[in-house]
XYZ file of C-alpha atoms in Angstrom:
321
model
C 100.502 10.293 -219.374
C 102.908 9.991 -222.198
C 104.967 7.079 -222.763
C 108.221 6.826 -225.454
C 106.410 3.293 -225.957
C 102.844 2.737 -224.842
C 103.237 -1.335 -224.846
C 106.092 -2.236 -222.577
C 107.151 -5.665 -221.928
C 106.439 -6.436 -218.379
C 104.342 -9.085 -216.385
C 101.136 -10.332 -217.614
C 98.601 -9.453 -219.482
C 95.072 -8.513 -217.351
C 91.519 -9.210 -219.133
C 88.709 -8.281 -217.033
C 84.884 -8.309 -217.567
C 82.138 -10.347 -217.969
C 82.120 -13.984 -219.798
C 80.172 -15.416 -221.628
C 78.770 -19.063 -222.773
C 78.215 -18.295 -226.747
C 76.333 -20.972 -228.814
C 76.878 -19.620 -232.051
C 74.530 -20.986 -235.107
C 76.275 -20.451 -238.489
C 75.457 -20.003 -242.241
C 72.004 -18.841 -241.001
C 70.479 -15.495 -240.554
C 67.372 -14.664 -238.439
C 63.527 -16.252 -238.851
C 60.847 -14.296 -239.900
C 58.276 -14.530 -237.307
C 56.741 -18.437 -237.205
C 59.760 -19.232 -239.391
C 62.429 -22.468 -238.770
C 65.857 -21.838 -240.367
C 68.498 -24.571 -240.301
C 72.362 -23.691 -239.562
C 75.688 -25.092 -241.738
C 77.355 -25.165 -238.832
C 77.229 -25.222 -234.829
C 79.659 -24.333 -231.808
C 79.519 -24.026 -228.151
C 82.391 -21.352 -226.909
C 83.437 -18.826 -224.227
C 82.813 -15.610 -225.435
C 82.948 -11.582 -224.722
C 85.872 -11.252 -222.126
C 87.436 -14.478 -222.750
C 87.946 -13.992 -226.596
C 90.465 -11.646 -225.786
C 91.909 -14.010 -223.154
C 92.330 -16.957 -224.735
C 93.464 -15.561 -228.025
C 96.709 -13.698 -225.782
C 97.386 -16.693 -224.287
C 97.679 -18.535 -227.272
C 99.500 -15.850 -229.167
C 102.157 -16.222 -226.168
C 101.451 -13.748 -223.661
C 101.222 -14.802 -219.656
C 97.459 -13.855 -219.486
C 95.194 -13.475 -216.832
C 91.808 -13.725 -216.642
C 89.254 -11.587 -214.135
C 85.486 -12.774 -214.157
C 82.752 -14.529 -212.610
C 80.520 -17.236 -214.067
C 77.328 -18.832 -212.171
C 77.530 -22.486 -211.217
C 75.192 -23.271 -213.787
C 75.826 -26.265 -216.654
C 76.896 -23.925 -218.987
C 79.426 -21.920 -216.619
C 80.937 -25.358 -215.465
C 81.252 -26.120 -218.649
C 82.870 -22.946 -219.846
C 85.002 -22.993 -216.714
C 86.390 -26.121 -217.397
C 87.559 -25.251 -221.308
C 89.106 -21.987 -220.188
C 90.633 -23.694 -216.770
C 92.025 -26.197 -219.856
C 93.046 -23.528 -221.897
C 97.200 -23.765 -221.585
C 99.087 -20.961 -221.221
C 96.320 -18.988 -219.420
C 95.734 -18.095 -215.717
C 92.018 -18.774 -214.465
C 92.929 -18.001 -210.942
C 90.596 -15.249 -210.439
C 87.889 -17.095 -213.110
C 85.154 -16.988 -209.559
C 81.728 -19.369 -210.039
C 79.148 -18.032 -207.811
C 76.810 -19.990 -206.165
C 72.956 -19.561 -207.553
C 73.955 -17.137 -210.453
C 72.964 -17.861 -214.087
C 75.633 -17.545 -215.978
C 75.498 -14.957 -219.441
C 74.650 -16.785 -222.107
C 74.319 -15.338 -226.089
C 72.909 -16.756 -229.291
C 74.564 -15.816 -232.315
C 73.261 -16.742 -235.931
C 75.757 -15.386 -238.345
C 77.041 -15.238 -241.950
C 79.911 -14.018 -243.372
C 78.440 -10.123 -243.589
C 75.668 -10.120 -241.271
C 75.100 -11.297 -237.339
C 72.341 -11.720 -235.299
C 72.331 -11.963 -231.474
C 69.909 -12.962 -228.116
C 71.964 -12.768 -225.457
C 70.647 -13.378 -221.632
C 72.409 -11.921 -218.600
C 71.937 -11.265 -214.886
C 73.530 -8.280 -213.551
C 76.596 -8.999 -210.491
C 78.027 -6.306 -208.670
C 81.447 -4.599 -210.118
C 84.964 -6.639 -210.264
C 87.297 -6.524 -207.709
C 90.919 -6.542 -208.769
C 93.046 -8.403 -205.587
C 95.901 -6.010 -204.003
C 98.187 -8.748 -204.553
C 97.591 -9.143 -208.140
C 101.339 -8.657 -208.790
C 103.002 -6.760 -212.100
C 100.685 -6.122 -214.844
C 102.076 -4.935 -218.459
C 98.628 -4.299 -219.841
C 95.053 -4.367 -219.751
C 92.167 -3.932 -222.081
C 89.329 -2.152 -220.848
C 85.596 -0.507 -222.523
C 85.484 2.957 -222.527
C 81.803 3.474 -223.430
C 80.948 4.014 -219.715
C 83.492 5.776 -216.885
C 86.153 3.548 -215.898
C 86.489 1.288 -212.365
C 89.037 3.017 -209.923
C 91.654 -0.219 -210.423
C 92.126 1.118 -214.290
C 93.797 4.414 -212.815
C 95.420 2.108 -209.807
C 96.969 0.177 -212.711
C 98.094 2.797 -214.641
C 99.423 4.677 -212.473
C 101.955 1.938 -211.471
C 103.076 1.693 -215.381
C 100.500 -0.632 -216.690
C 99.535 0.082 -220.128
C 95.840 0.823 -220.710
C 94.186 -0.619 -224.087
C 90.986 1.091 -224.484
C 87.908 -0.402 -227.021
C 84.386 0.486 -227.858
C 81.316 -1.679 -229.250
C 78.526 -0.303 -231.407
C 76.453 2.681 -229.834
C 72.849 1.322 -230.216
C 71.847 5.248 -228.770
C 73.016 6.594 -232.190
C 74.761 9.444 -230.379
C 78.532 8.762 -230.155
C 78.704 10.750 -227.292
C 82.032 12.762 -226.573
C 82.567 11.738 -223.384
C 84.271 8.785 -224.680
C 86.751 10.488 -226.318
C 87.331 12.863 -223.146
C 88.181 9.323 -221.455
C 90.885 8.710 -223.868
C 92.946 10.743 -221.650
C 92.577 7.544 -219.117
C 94.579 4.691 -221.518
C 97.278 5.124 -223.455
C 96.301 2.641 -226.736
C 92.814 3.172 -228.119
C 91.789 0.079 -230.328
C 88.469 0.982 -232.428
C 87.277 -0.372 -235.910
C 86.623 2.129 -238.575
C 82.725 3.428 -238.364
C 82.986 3.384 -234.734
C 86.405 5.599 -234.819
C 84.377 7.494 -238.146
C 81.279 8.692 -235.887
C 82.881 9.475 -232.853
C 85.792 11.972 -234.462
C 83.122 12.519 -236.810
C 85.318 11.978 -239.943
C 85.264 10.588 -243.406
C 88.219 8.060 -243.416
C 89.908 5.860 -240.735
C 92.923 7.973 -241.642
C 91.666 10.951 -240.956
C 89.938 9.090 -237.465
C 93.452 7.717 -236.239
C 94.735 10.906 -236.751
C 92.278 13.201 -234.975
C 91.929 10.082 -231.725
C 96.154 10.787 -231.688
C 95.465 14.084 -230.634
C 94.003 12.813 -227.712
C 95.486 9.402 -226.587
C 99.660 8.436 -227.086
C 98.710 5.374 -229.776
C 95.485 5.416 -231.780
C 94.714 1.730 -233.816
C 92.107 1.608 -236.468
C 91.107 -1.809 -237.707
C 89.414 -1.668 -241.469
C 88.363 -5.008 -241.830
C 89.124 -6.558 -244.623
C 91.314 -3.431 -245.637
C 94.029 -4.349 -243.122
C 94.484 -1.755 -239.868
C 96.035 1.798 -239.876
C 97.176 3.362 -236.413
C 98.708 6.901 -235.585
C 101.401 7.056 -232.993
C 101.480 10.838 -231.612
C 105.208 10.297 -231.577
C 106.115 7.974 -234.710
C 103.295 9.003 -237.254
C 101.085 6.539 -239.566
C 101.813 3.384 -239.140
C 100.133 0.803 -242.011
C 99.430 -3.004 -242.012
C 97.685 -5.565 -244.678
C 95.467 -8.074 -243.678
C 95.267 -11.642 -245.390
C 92.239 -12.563 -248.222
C 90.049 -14.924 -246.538
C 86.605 -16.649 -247.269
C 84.881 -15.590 -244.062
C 83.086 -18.221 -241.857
C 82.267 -16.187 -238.194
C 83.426 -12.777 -238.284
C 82.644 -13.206 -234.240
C 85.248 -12.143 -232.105
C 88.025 -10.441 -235.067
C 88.217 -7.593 -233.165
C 88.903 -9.473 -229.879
C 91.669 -11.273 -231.425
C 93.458 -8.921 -233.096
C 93.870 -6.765 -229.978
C 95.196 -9.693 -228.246
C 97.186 -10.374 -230.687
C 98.230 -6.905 -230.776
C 98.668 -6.786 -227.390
C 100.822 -9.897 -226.983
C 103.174 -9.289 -229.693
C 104.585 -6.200 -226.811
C 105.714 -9.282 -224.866
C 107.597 -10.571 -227.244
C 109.649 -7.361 -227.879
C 107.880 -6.789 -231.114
C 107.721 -2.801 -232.884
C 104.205 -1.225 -233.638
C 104.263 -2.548 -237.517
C 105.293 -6.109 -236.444
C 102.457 -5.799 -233.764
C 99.815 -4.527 -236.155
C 100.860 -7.594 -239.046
C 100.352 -10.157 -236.278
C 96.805 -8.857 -234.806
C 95.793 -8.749 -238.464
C 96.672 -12.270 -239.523
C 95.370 -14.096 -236.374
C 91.945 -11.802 -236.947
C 91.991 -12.891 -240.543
C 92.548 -16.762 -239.459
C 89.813 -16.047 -237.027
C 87.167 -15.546 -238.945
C 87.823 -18.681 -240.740
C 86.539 -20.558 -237.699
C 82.830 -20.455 -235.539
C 83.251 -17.821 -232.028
C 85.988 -15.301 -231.204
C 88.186 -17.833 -228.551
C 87.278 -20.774 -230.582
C 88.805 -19.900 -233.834
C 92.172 -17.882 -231.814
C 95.056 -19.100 -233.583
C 98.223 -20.980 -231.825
C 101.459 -20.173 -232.944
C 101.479 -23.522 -235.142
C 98.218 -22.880 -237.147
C 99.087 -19.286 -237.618
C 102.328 -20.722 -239.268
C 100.740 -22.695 -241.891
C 97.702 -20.418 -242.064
C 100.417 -17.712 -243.583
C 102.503 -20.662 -245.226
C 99.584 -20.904 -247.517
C 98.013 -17.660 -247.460
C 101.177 -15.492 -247.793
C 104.010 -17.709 -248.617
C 106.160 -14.713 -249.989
C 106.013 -12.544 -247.403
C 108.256 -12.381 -244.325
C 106.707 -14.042 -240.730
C 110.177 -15.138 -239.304
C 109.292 -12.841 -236.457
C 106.789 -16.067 -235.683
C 109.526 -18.724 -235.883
C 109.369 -21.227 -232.836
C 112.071 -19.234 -230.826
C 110.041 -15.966 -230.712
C 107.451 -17.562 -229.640
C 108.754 -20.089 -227.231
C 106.215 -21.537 -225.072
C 103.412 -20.439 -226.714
């Protein structure tokens, strides 16, 4: 499926998967065996799924949110801050009775992370007939994808595709045969490297564009590149930063990303706003913790970037964020 534009402006934004209660230890990095280490700093925070959530709904975007937590204290208690989360639909957040609800342990510095994470297994998500119109949704590739992805799409929802780290070392190629399910395919640069099995993120956009309509590299601290198959290279900066938690950066910027297609935004004003909430981001402890609202993203760039132009975030492109 081609599309003149692969992020339309229409109806909410759709993050499905599983959530997680994060407890995230920072400053730290892992014990030797026998060994006590003390953290600089401590958070308790919704993570995985709900990174991406809450940072769209606080860059502006209706957002919904499709998950299940157990009835545990810890899912109670991260129902409650996402339920208080403004701007973002927890209708279809489910607590089932008896289930323990994921939980992960992250220790982590500014260039190195550490996790334990705990988590029993529910059946797959079920996406309500009646969800009503959906603009996008962001959805792992790394395994085949759920029936309601192609349901979605086929109605004009726009597909945002992501990866994590392959732990099997193999970077197989059937996720880049499943490119031809989405239609925006959001990696970071070694993962986009070893799958296309290239020596730049240039060269990684370019060959994933082949194969899916809008390919989005994020470098890190070297900003983000993407190649749309109809527009060409497309370049963005990212801001300096003194990096607390890089937890959750990619998470934000493609919510960020994401959301800026509801606000009527082009691809280069879309890629400069996922990069400077990711960069603010990591300046705070967990992925939905650290999101930035429209108002700290404001002075965050006030300070950080003073010279450049964000009116595209001025309080009337953003209303009601």
């Amino acid at each position: 499926m081609t599309r003149t534009d692969p992020m339309p402006a229409r109806g909410a934004l759709l993050f499905a998967g599983d959530v997680y209660c994060d407890l995230v230890f920072a400053g730290v990095t892992a014990p030797e065996q026998g060994a006590e280490v003390y953290a600089d700093a401590f958070t308790v925070t919704p993570g995985g799924v709900a990174n991406r959530a809450v940072a769209a709904a606080r860059a502006g975007a209706p957002t919904r949110l499709l998950s299940r937590l157990g009835d545990d204290v810890l899912g109670r208690h991260v129902h409650r801050v996402l339920t208080e989360e403004p701007f973002l639909d927890t209708s279809l957040l489910e607590l089932v009775a008896g289930h323990q609800s994921p939980v992960s342990v992250a220790l982590t510095g500014p260039e190195d992370r550490s996790f334990i994470t705990y988590e029993e297994h529910l059946g797959p998500l079920v996406v309500p007939d009646d969800l009503g119109p959906v603009s996008a949704t962001h959805v792992g590739i790394a395994r085949p994808l759920p029936a309601w992805v192609a349901a979605l799409r086929a109605t004009g929802t726009t597909v945002v595709g992501g990866v994590g780290w392959d732990h099997t070392g193999e970077w197989s190629g059937d996720v880049l045969d499943r490119l031809a399910e989405i239609d925006v395919f959001v990696p970071n640069d070694v993962e986009a490297m070893r799958y296309t099995r290239t020596d730049t993120a240039l060269d990684a956009a370019k060959a994933l564009a082949e194969r899916v309509p809008l390919a989005v590299v994020t470098r890190g601290a070297d900003g983000v590149v993407a190649v749309d198959s109809e527009r060409g290279v497309v370049t963005a900066s990212t801001i300096p930063v003194d990096v607390v938690d890089p937890t959750g950066a990619g998470d934000v910027f493609v919510a960020a990303f994401m959301a800026g297609a509801h606000h009527g935004w082009d691809l280069a004003t879309r890629l400069r706003f996922g990069a400077a909430s990711a960069a603010f981001a990591v300046t705070g402890l967990g992925g939905a913790a650290s999101a930035p609202h429209p108002a700290q993203l404001r002075a965050f760039l006030q300070r950080a970037a003073p010279d450049d132009d964000w009116s595209f975030l001025d309080p009337v492109a953003l209303a009601g964020a």
